Short mmCIF file of C-alpha atoms in Angstrom, two decimals:
data_model
loop_
_atom_site.label_atom_id
_atom_site.label_comp_id
_atom_site.label_asym_id
_atom_site.label_seq_id
_atom_site.Cartn_x
_atom_site.Cartn_y
_atom_site.Cartn_z
CA UNK A 1 19.13 13.52 23.46
CA UNK A 2 20.61 13.20 19.80
CA UNK A 3 23.22 15.43 18.71
CA UNK A 4 24.74 14.06 15.60
CA UNK A 5 23.79 12.13 11.96
CA UNK A 6 25.44 9.51 13.25
CA UNK A 7 22.82 8.65 15.40
CA UNK A 8 20.10 8.27 12.69
CA UNK A 9 21.82 5.82 10.84
CA UNK A 10 20.21 2.67 10.04
CA UNK A 11 20.00 -0.08 11.96
CA UNK A 12 21.38 -3.26 10.92
CA UNK A 13 22.53 -6.77 12.58
CA UNK A 14 24.64 -8.67 10.78
CA UNK A 15 24.75 -11.94 12.09
CA UNK A 16 25.53 -15.35 10.37
CA UNK A 17 25.53 -17.03 6.37
CA UNK A 18 25.41 -13.66 5.32
CA UNK A 19 21.99 -13.02 7.89
CA UNK A 20 21.03 -9.23 7.67
CA UNK A 21 18.43 -8.00 10.73
CA UNK A 22 17.26 -4.49 9.32
CA UNK A 23 16.21 -3.17 12.66
CA UNK A 24 13.53 -0.72 14.09
CA UNK A 25 14.44 2.24 16.86
CA UNK A 26 14.42 2.14 20.35
CA UNK A 27 13.48 4.44 23.11
CA UNK A 28 16.93 3.11 24.97
CA UNK A 29 18.95 4.23 21.67
CA UNK A 30 18.70 7.45 22.59
CA UNK A 31 16.67 7.42 26.82
CA UNK A 32 19.42 6.22 28.21
CA UNK A 33 18.34 4.23 31.51
CA UNK A 34 15.19 3.94 30.80
CA UNK A 35 12.62 1.93 33.21
CA UNK A 36 10.89 -1.15 32.55
CA UNK A 37 7.22 -2.34 33.90
CA UNK A 38 5.90 -6.06 33.29
CA UNK A 39 3.99 -6.46 30.83
CA UNK A 40 -0.14 -5.91 31.85
CA UNK A 41 -0.89 -8.55 29.32
CA UNK A 42 0.59 -11.30 31.74
CA UNK A 43 -2.23 -10.93 33.73
CA UNK A 44 -5.06 -10.35 31.21
CA UNK A 45 -7.18 -13.73 31.22
CA UNK A 46 -8.62 -12.55 27.43
CA UNK A 47 -4.23 -13.92 26.89
CA UNK A 48 -3.52 -16.21 29.72
CA UNK A 49 -4.77 -19.39 27.20
CA UNK A 50 -2.20 -18.37 25.05
CA UNK A 51 1.59 -20.01 25.51
CA UNK A 52 5.07 -18.34 24.57
CA UNK A 53 2.26 -15.32 23.82
CA UNK A 54 5.22 -12.61 24.44
CA UNK A 55 7.29 -12.62 21.63
CA UNK A 56 11.20 -13.52 21.56
CA UNK A 57 13.83 -11.00 21.50
CA UNK A 58 15.14 -12.65 18.29
CA UNK A 59 11.93 -13.42 16.89
CA UNK A 60 12.54 -11.86 13.00
CA UNK A 61 10.76 -12.81 9.65
CA UNK A 62 12.82 -13.00 6.21
CA UNK A 63 12.22 -10.90 3.79
CA UNK A 64 12.43 -13.47 1.08
CA UNK A 65 11.13 -16.87 1.74
CA UNK A 66 12.22 -18.33 -1.55
CA UNK A 67 15.83 -19.02 -1.24
CA UNK A 68 18.07 -21.79 -3.26
CA UNK A 69 20.41 -24.07 -1.53
CA UNK A 70 23.72 -21.48 -1.63
CA UNK A 71 21.66 -18.38 -1.05
CA UNK A 72 22.52 -16.13 1.81
CA UNK A 73 19.62 -15.67 4.31
CA UNK A 74 19.23 -12.08 3.61
CA UNK A 75 17.42 -9.36 5.31
CA UNK A 76 14.99 -9.97 8.02
CA UNK A 77 11.99 -7.57 9.84
CA UNK A 78 11.94 -7.60 13.57
CA UNK A 79 8.56 -9.77 14.54
CA UNK A 80 5.44 -8.02 15.92
CA UNK A 81 3.08 -9.14 19.07
CA UNK A 82 4.22 -7.96 22.53
CA UNK A 83 6.52 -8.61 24.28
CA UNK A 84 8.06 -9.42 28.21
CA UNK A 85 8.93 -5.76 29.32
CA UNK A 86 7.51 -2.19 28.52
CA UNK A 87 8.72 0.96 28.48
CA UNK A 88 5.42 2.46 29.30
CA UNK A 89 2.84 3.04 32.33
CA UNK A 90 -0.32 2.73 31.61
CA UNK A 91 -1.70 6.07 33.58
CA UNK A 92 1.53 7.07 31.47
CA UNK A 93 0.54 7.47 28.36
CA UNK A 94 -1.54 9.44 26.48
CA UNK A 95 -1.22 8.32 23.20
CA UNK A 96 -3.09 10.52 19.58
CA UNK A 97 -4.27 8.51 16.29
CA UNK A 98 -3.95 11.35 12.92
CA UNK A 99 -5.55 9.85 9.70
CA UNK A 100 -4.10 11.69 6.56
CA UNK A 101 -4.23 11.59 3.17
CA UNK A 102 -6.75 10.24 0.33
CA UNK A 103 -9.93 7.62 2.05
CA UNK A 104 -9.36 4.61 1.87
CA UNK A 105 -11.82 0.86 3.37
CA UNK A 106 -9.89 0.13 6.78
CA UNK A 107 -9.26 3.14 8.25
CA UNK A 108 -12.58 3.45 10.80
CA UNK A 109 -11.38 -0.37 11.61
CA UNK A 110 -7.75 0.58 12.48
CA UNK A 111 -8.19 3.63 14.61
CA UNK A 112 -10.73 1.17 16.41
CA UNK A 113 -8.77 -1.90 17.27
CA UNK A 114 -5.65 1.47 18.13
CA UNK A 115 -8.23 2.27 20.83
CA UNK A 116 -8.95 -0.57 21.73
CA UNK A 117 -5.69 -2.39 21.88
CA UNK A 118 -4.70 0.57 24.10
CA UNK A 119 -7.96 0.37 26.01
CA UNK A 120 -8.47 -3.46 26.96
CA UNK A 121 -5.23 -4.78 26.29
CA UNK A 122 -3.11 -2.38 27.80
CA UNK A 123 -5.23 -0.30 30.66
CA UNK A 124 -4.86 2.99 28.32
CA UNK A 125 -7.43 5.78 28.73
CA UNK A 126 -6.55 8.54 27.06
CA UNK A 127 -6.47 8.32 23.60
CA UNK A 128 -6.98 11.53 21.39
CA UNK A 129 -8.03 11.73 17.92
CA UNK A 130 -6.44 14.30 16.19
CA UNK A 131 -9.17 16.38 13.20
CA UNK A 132 -8.29 16.79 9.49
CA UNK A 133 -5.09 15.21 8.94
CA UNK A 134 -1.49 16.40 9.70
CA UNK A 135 -2.71 20.26 10.14
CA UNK A 136 -5.07 19.55 13.01
CA UNK A 137 -2.17 19.27 15.02
CA UNK A 138 -2.19 22.80 15.08
CA UNK A 139 -5.05 24.04 13.86
CA UNK A 140 -8.38 22.46 14.92
CA UNK A 141 -9.53 20.40 18.02
CA UNK A 142 -8.63 17.50 19.17
CA UNK A 143 -11.24 14.07 19.84
CA UNK A 144 -11.44 12.21 23.03
CA UNK A 145 -11.81 8.45 22.14
CA UNK A 146 -13.03 5.27 24.30
CA UNK A 147 -14.40 1.80 23.45
CA UNK A 148 -17.91 3.68 24.05
CA UNK A 149 -17.02 6.29 21.09
CA UNK A 150 -15.57 3.79 18.49
CA UNK A 151 -17.68 1.01 19.23
CA UNK A 152 -19.48 0.29 15.93
CA UNK A 153 -17.47 3.21 14.01
CA UNK A 154 -15.77 0.29 11.20
CA UNK A 155 -19.19 0.47 10.06
CA UNK A 156 -18.51 3.32 8.46
CA UNK A 157 -16.25 3.82 5.37
CA UNK A 158 -14.05 6.79 5.43
CA UNK A 159 -12.58 8.27 8.91
CA UNK A 160 -14.22 9.62 12.21
CA UNK A 161 -11.26 11.72 12.43
CA UNK A 162 -11.26 13.55 9.29
CA UNK A 163 -8.20 13.95 6.88
CA UNK A 164 -6.56 16.41 4.79
CA UNK A 165 -3.44 16.36 2.29
CA UNK A 166 -0.47 18.08 2.93
CA UNK A 167 -0.19 21.00 5.55
CA UNK A 168 2.88 18.86 7.67
CA UNK A 169 4.64 21.52 9.71
CA UNK A 170 7.67 19.09 11.21
CA UNK A 171 8.08 22.10 14.13
CA UNK A 172 4.18 22.92 15.13
CA UNK A 173 3.28 19.57 14.75
CA UNK A 174 6.34 18.50 16.99
CA UNK A 175 5.84 21.21 19.98
CA UNK A 176 1.88 20.30 19.66
CA UNK A 177 3.13 16.66 21.08
CA UNK A 178 4.83 18.14 22.95
CA UNK A 179 3.04 20.94 25.16
CA UNK A 180 -0.25 18.35 25.04
CA UNK A 181 1.94 15.87 26.40
CA UNK A 182 1.65 13.35 24.19
CA UNK A 183 3.95 10.94 23.94
CA UNK A 184 1.95 7.72 22.38
CA UNK A 185 1.68 9.11 18.95
CA UNK A 186 0.04 7.02 15.52
CA UNK A 187 -0.42 7.76 12.44
CA UNK A 188 -1.84 5.99 9.27
CA UNK A 189 -1.25 7.04 5.59
CA UNK A 190 0.62 6.00 2.22
CA UNK A 191 3.54 7.12 1.46
CA UNK A 192 3.85 10.70 1.30
CA UNK A 193 2.15 10.80 4.94
CA UNK A 194 5.14 8.39 6.85
CA UNK A 195 7.64 10.40 4.70
CA UNK A 196 5.79 13.08 7.41
CA UNK A 197 5.92 10.48 10.28
CA UNK A 198 9.24 9.66 9.13
CA UNK A 199 10.27 13.14 9.60
CA UNK A 200 8.61 13.47 12.75
CA UNK A 201 9.87 10.76 14.49
CA UNK A 202 13.46 12.72 13.63
CA UNK A 203 12.72 15.66 15.04
CA UNK A 204 11.32 14.56 17.94
CA UNK A 205 14.99 12.65 18.15
CA UNK A 206 16.53 15.37 18.37
CA UNK A 207 14.78 16.68 21.35
CA UNK A 208 15.45 13.61 23.30
CA UNK A 209 11.14 13.15 23.82
CA UNK A 210 10.63 9.66 25.00
CA UNK A 211 7.70 9.85 22.27
CA UNK A 212 6.85 6.46 19.98
CA UNK A 213 6.07 7.57 16.66
CA UNK A 214 4.52 4.78 15.01
CA UNK A 215 2.79 4.09 11.40
CA UNK A 216 0.19 2.25 10.03
CA UNK A 217 0.42 1.81 5.67
CA UNK A 218 -2.71 2.85 3.54
CA UNK A 219 -2.96 3.51 0.42
CA UNK A 220 -5.95 1.58 -2.03
CA UNK A 221 -3.13 1.03 -4.65
CA UNK A 222 -1.50 -1.19 -2.49
CA UNK A 223 2.02 1.15 -4.33
CA UNK A 224 3.80 0.49 -0.81
CA UNK A 225 6.84 -1.38 -0.79
CA UNK A 226 7.65 -4.64 1.30
CA UNK A 227 4.55 -5.12 2.50
CA UNK A 228 2.76 -8.42 1.39
CA UNK A 229 -0.33 -5.42 0.94
CA UNK A 230 -2.39 -3.21 2.56
CA UNK A 231 -5.26 -3.27 3.89
CA UNK A 232 -8.10 -1.40 1.72
CA UNK A 233 -6.59 -2.53 -0.88
CA UNK A 234 -8.81 -6.64 -1.03
CA UNK A 235 -12.31 -4.25 -0.31
CA UNK A 236 -10.90 -1.90 -4.03
CA UNK A 237 -11.03 -5.70 -6.18
CA UNK A 238 -13.66 -6.79 -5.05
CA UNK A 239 -15.85 -3.65 -5.42
CA UNK A 240 -13.83 -3.01 -8.39
CA UNK A 241 -15.87 -6.09 -9.42
CA UNK A 242 -19.74 -4.50 -9.62
CA UNK A 243 -17.94 -2.00 -11.71
CA UNK A 244 -16.13 -4.79 -14.27
CA UNK A 245 -19.46 -6.58 -14.18
CA UNK A 246 -21.88 -3.86 -15.00
CA UNK A 247 -19.70 -2.85 -17.90
CA UNK A 248 -19.79 -6.12 -19.11
CA UNK A 249 -23.40 -6.38 -19.36
CA UNK A 250 -23.70 -2.49 -20.37
CA UNK A 251 -20.89 -4.40 -24.00
CA UNK A 252 -22.75 -7.65 -24.16
CA UNK A 253 -26.13 -6.38 -24.37
CA UNK A 254 -25.72 -4.06 -27.25
CA UNK A 255 -24.01 -4.98 -30.41
CA UNK A 256 -20.84 -4.16 -31.08
CA UNK A 257 -20.15 -2.47 -27.41
CA UNK A 258 -17.83 -1.29 -25.59
CA UNK A 259 -17.27 -1.31 -22.20
CA UNK A 260 -14.34 1.95 -19.79
CA UNK A 261 -13.35 1.16 -16.64
CA UNK A 262 -11.78 3.50 -15.31
CA UNK A 263 -9.74 2.67 -11.49
CA UNK A 264 -8.23 3.67 -9.13
CA UNK A 265 -3.99 2.91 -9.75
CA UNK A 266 -1.76 6.75 -10.18
CA UNK A 267 1.52 5.58 -10.18
CA UNK A 268 0.97 0.97 -9.58
CA UNK A 269 -1.72 -1.29 -11.03
CA UNK A 270 -2.55 -3.71 -8.79
CA UNK A 271 -6.20 -3.22 -8.34
CA UNK A 272 -7.29 -2.59 -12.57
CA UNK A 273 -4.60 -6.29 -12.07
CA UNK A 274 -6.28 -8.18 -9.64
CA UNK A 275 -9.78 -6.79 -10.97
CA UNK A 276 -8.36 -8.24 -14.16
CA UNK A 277 -8.03 -10.99 -13.19
CA UNK A 278 -10.58 -11.62 -10.62
CA UNK A 279 -13.45 -10.86 -13.34
CA UNK A 280 -12.39 -12.90 -17.03
CA UNK A 281 -14.93 -10.29 -18.45
CA UNK A 282 -11.79 -8.05 -18.73
CA UNK A 283 -10.39 -8.44 -22.69
CA UNK A 284 -8.00 -5.37 -22.34
CA UNK A 285 -6.62 -4.15 -18.88
CA UNK A 286 -4.21 -0.88 -18.87
CA UNK A 287 -1.60 0.16 -15.99
CA UNK A 288 1.46 2.86 -15.96
CA UNK A 289 3.57 0.27 -16.33
CA UNK A 290 3.17 -1.57 -19.79
CA UNK A 291 3.37 0.85 -21.92
CA UNK A 292 0.89 1.42 -25.48
CA UNK A 293 0.06 2.77 -27.95
CA UNK A 294 -3.44 3.60 -29.98
CA UNK A 295 -2.94 3.61 -33.70
CA UNK A 296 -1.14 1.32 -35.95
CA UNK A 297 -0.09 -2.20 -35.96
CA UNK A 298 0.23 -4.17 -32.74
CA UNK A 299 -2.19 -0.88 -31.00
CA UNK A 300 -4.90 -0.86 -28.99
CA UNK A 301 -7.44 0.17 -31.63
CA UNK A 302 -6.50 -2.61 -34.17
CA UNK A 303 -6.69 -4.70 -31.10
CA UNK A 304 -9.91 -3.42 -29.77
CA UNK A 305 -11.46 -3.34 -33.59
CA UNK A 306 -10.17 -7.38 -33.64
CA UNK A 307 -12.33 -8.59 -30.36
CA UNK A 308 -15.34 -6.73 -30.94
CA UNK A 309 -15.32 -8.30 -34.21
CA UNK A 310 -14.72 -11.60 -33.23
CA UNK A 311 -17.28 -11.57 -30.28
CA UNK A 312 -19.67 -8.04 -30.20
CA UNK A 313 -19.02 -6.66 -27.75
CA UNK A 314 -15.34 -6.01 -25.18
CA UNK A 315 -14.52 -4.86 -21.74
CA UNK A 316 -11.12 -1.90 -21.39
CA UNK A 317 -10.27 -1.44 -17.73
CA UNK A 318 -7.88 1.72 -17.40
CA UNK A 319 -6.32 3.36 -14.33
CA UNK A 320 -6.37 6.08 -13.58
CA UNK A 321 -2.65 6.68 -13.81
CA UNK A 322 -2.34 4.79 -17.06
CA UNK A 323 -1.52 6.40 -20.42
CA UNK A 324 -0.17 9.78 -19.03
CA UNK A 325 2.23 10.36 -21.55
CA UNK A 326 0.64 10.37 -24.46
CA UNK A 327 -3.47 12.56 -22.88
CA UNK A 328 -0.28 14.92 -22.16
CA UNK A 329 0.77 14.57 -25.51
CA UNK A 330 -2.98 15.35 -27.28
CA UNK A 331 -3.89 17.75 -24.08
CA UNK A 332 -0.56 19.53 -24.06
CA UNK A 333 -1.75 19.80 -19.84
CA UNK A 334 1.01 21.97 -17.91
CA UNK A 335 1.90 19.65 -15.14
CA UNK A 336 0.91 20.55 -11.82
CA UNK A 337 0.33 18.08 -8.30
CA UNK A 338 -1.55 18.57 -5.43
CA UNK A 339 -1.16 19.16 -1.72
CA UNK A 340 0.61 16.50 -1.19
CA UNK A 341 2.89 16.77 -3.89
CA UNK A 342 1.64 14.37 -5.61
CA UNK A 343 1.06 15.17 -10.26
CA UNK A 344 -2.35 16.44 -11.11
CA UNK A 345 -3.21 13.26 -13.78
CA UNK A 346 -4.85 14.44 -16.48
CA UNK A 347 -8.52 11.44 -17.29
CA UNK A 348 -7.15 9.25 -19.09
CA UNK A 349 -10.56 7.53 -18.67
CA UNK A 350 -12.85 9.94 -20.31
CA UNK A 351 -9.56 10.89 -22.81
CA UNK A 352 -9.81 7.14 -24.26
CA UNK A 353 -13.87 7.23 -24.27
CA UNK A 354 -13.60 10.19 -26.04
CA UNK A 355 -10.21 8.69 -28.73
CA UNK A 356 -12.17 5.54 -29.04
CA UNK A 357 -15.19 6.90 -30.73
CA UNK A 358 -13.20 9.29 -32.66
CA UNK A 359 -11.17 6.33 -34.43
CA UNK A 360 -14.21 4.41 -34.92
CA UNK A 361 -15.61 7.49 -36.51
CA UNK A 362 -13.28 8.43 -38.55
CA UNK A 363 -12.93 4.75 -39.84
CA UNK A 364 -16.15 4.20 -40.50
CA UNK A 365 -16.07 0.99 -40.65
CA UNK A 366 -18.62 -0.43 -37.89
CA UNK A 367 -20.46 2.03 -35.31
CA UNK A 368 -19.67 0.82 -31.51
CA UNK A 369 -21.67 1.73 -28.33
CA UNK A 370 -19.43 3.03 -25.93
CA UNK A 371 -20.59 3.04 -22.08
CA UNK A 372 -17.66 4.67 -19.53
CA UNK A 373 -18.03 3.57 -15.61
CA UNK A 374 -16.03 5.73 -13.09
CA UNK A 375 -16.12 3.86 -9.68
CA UNK A 376 -13.47 5.29 -8.07
CA UNK A 377 -14.78 7.42 -5.35
CA UNK A 378 -17.51 5.01 -4.96
CA UNK A 379 -14.29 1.94 -3.87
CA UNK A 380 -12.64 4.86 -1.52
CA UNK A 381 -15.57 5.33 0.72
CA UNK A 382 -17.03 2.10 1.49
CA UNK A 383 -16.92 0.12 4.35
CA UNK A 384 -13.44 -2.33 4.44
CA UNK A 385 -14.95 -6.05 3.86
CA UNK A 386 -14.61 -8.77 6.12
CA UNK A 387 -10.65 -9.80 4.88
CA UNK A 388 -9.43 -6.29 5.26
CA UNK A 389 -11.57 -5.93 8.66
CA UNK A 390 -9.07 -9.34 10.16
CA UNK A 391 -5.89 -7.21 8.86
CA UNK A 392 -6.50 -4.63 10.01
CA UNK A 393 -7.29 -5.60 13.41
CA UNK A 394 -3.78 -7.45 13.43
CA UNK A 395 -1.70 -3.78 12.22
CA UNK A 396 -2.87 -2.03 14.52
CA UNK A 397 -2.71 -3.92 17.50
CA UNK A 398 0.49 -4.34 15.99
CA UNK A 399 1.30 -0.56 16.58
CA UNK A 400 -0.05 -0.85 19.89
CA UNK A 401 2.31 -3.63 21.57
CA UNK A 402 5.56 -2.19 19.29
CA UNK A 403 4.41 1.47 21.41
CA UNK A 404 4.52 -0.05 24.37
CA UNK A 405 7.86 -2.29 23.92
CA UNK A 406 9.95 0.91 23.92
CA UNK A 407 9.85 1.00 19.25
CA UNK A 408 9.23 3.68 18.19
CA UNK A 409 9.89 5.51 13.88
CA UNK A 410 9.10 2.37 13.03
CA UNK A 411 5.56 0.89 10.68
CA UNK A 412 3.60 -1.99 11.50
CA UNK A 413 2.83 -4.84 8.07
CA UNK A 414 2.74 -7.71 7.29
CA UNK A 415 5.83 -9.46 5.08
CA UNK A 416 5.14 -13.02 3.85
CA UNK A 417 2.25 -13.74 6.42
CA UNK A 418 4.04 -12.60 9.10
CA UNK A 419 3.43 -9.10 12.03
CA UNK A 420 6.77 -7.57 11.54
CA UNK A 421 7.84 -4.54 11.86
CA UNK A 422 9.68 -1.83 9.56
CA UNK A 423 12.25 1.15 9.54
CA UNK A 424 10.24 3.66 8.14
CA UNK A 425 13.35 4.54 6.06
CA UNK A 426 12.64 0.48 3.36
CA UNK A 427 8.73 1.49 3.30
CA UNK A 428 9.54 5.68 2.03
CA UNK A 429 12.45 4.30 -0.57
CA UNK A 430 10.15 3.67 -3.50
CA UNK A 431 6.95 2.48 -5.13
CA UNK A 432 5.66 -1.27 -5.60
CA UNK A 433 4.63 -1.78 -8.53
CA UNK A 434 4.31 -4.38 -10.72
CA UNK A 435 6.32 -6.02 -12.39
CA UNK A 436 5.43 -6.55 -16.16
CA UNK A 437 7.92 -9.58 -16.38
CA UNK A 438 6.77 -11.63 -13.77
CA UNK A 439 4.29 -14.65 -13.51
CA UNK A 440 1.67 -12.53 -12.75
CA UNK A 441 0.55 -10.01 -15.34
CA UNK A 442 1.88 -12.59 -17.52
CA UNK A 443 -1.33 -14.77 -16.08
CA UNK A 444 -3.08 -11.75 -17.07
CA UNK A 445 -2.08 -11.59 -20.13
CA UNK A 446 -3.29 -14.94 -20.37
CA UNK A 447 -6.88 -14.73 -19.43
CA UNK A 448 -7.06 -10.29 -21.41
CA UNK A 449 -5.76 -12.59 -24.72
CA UNK A 450 -4.34 -8.69 -25.16
CA UNK A 451 -1.04 -8.37 -26.86
CA UNK A 452 2.07 -7.32 -24.48
CA UNK A 453 2.39 -3.98 -26.32
CA UNK A 454 6.21 -4.09 -26.00
CA UNK A 455 9.09 -5.13 -28.37
CA UNK A 456 11.55 -7.65 -26.89
CA UNK A 457 13.94 -4.18 -26.33
CA UNK A 458 11.93 -3.20 -23.86
CA UNK A 459 10.93 -6.55 -22.32
CA UNK A 460 14.56 -6.62 -22.10
CA UNK A 461 14.82 -3.65 -20.53
CA UNK A 462 12.61 -3.54 -18.03
CA UNK A 463 13.86 -6.98 -16.89
CA UNK A 464 17.34 -5.29 -16.70
CA UNK A 465 16.39 -2.21 -14.89
CA UNK A 466 13.33 -4.58 -12.56
CA UNK A 467 15.90 -7.23 -11.95
CA UNK A 468 19.26 -7.62 -10.64
CA UNK A 469 21.46 -9.96 -12.36
CA UNK A 470 22.92 -11.54 -8.50
CA UNK A 471 19.74 -11.65 -7.13
CA UNK A 472 17.07 -14.09 -7.24
CA UNK A 473 13.81 -12.25 -9.40
CA UNK A 474 10.83 -12.42 -8.41
CA UNK A 475 8.35 -15.32 -7.89
CA UNK A 476 11.46 -18.22 -8.65
CA UNK A 477 11.25 -17.16 -11.76
CA UNK A 478 15.12 -18.92 -13.40
CA UNK A 479 17.17 -17.65 -15.81
CA UNK A 480 15.81 -20.67 -18.23
CA UNK A 481 12.90 -19.84 -17.28
CA UNK A 482 13.33 -16.68 -17.95
CA UNK A 483 14.38 -16.68 -22.03
CA UNK A 484 10.53 -19.22 -22.44
CA UNK A 485 9.03 -15.99 -21.33
CA UNK A 486 10.85 -14.02 -23.67
CA UNK A 487 9.78 -16.11 -25.86
CA UNK A 488 6.12 -16.02 -25.70
CA UNK A 489 6.17 -13.17 -26.07
CA UNK A 490 7.48 -12.44 -28.98
CA UNK A 491 5.60 -15.05 -30.13
CA UNK A 492 2.22 -13.81 -28.79
CA UNK A 493 3.09 -10.33 -30.74
#
């Protein structure tokens, strides 16, 4: 049993030429002399045609793949996949699955593939679904899951297990795990959920339990760091096109029409940014990472007036977390939190729509016709598309392989196109956000022709915060290219 916090330090393996492996915990780290067994996949006819199906113990995936010739090899993660030896016998496994937080396309696919992966690849028959999020461990009944039960659930949106925010009581949850004889816990959720999963892992380890705690990152906002993207994001961007197209049709069909679409993105504007780039019908995209102002020279109102005069219409996409400082100032709202500890947001879509109406009503220069569309819950509730379904399958099966191999305290995630095992602390250290000094945001500005709403001083300060001078810049932007970006932003204002 773990006896001190020393045992909970990150597992770091250093190698030649600046190689660093940020490894994931293993059951053998705190339980000595665990027996191992041959992986049943070696006798599975479905995998008999695969050459070198088992992942080599030294296989790792680099976090950064764009390097200079003299760069150190950098941070790596353990490659996901089946191992030759497993630490659980099939009959011994008693697994459970829980979904927490908000809805997201693909949840049912992940549930289905965990159940089917355990059953068909490893012969595991005992899998429970925890009803209603974390509190379901101690306050609700469980749901027996078999391949037959989950066979068609991927065709539905939402989660068949139910979900909730909050309700995390570590002692009660681990007591329930221990009392039920559960030894594999699959937790599907966002950053708050995975912080809870990390605490569950630590408590399990303190008690010396042979329980693998595995996370599968879920956030429709794509705000989880390290991984390439989170499942459900592709579906959300695709579905957002419907709302943007509707706003464009409404705006284009009437004199001085303005369509406003609010999309998800509490702290990160990835959905708004990618949906805008994919649509090409958007004239302005506002996200939490890029401050903006309404009045005065270079402000939003001036830009709206200019575009409506030139084109006769425009479409504005705004992420739900954008402009919250402006909303708070005008409404004198008190900061509140939801059950997950997230700041309760004001409805910036309704607020900015009313502000635009009031501005043009006072100016009396032109009469505008504004239509506001909020597709938030329609997007969250739909089934995942083909791309996300495939991705969910890879995430789920990788999670199962890792748990059977004795790994714990990790999430399954895609890094540079490869499935990896990432320790909880890396997933929980910060949020993934749009870098507004990166090329992707520059592409958006080029597509919409909107002003950056930033001064040159703001851009320089943002660069200092986002990119330390000693590191390679994201998307391989050199120092000379950064100067050019600064010049372009300055010129466009």
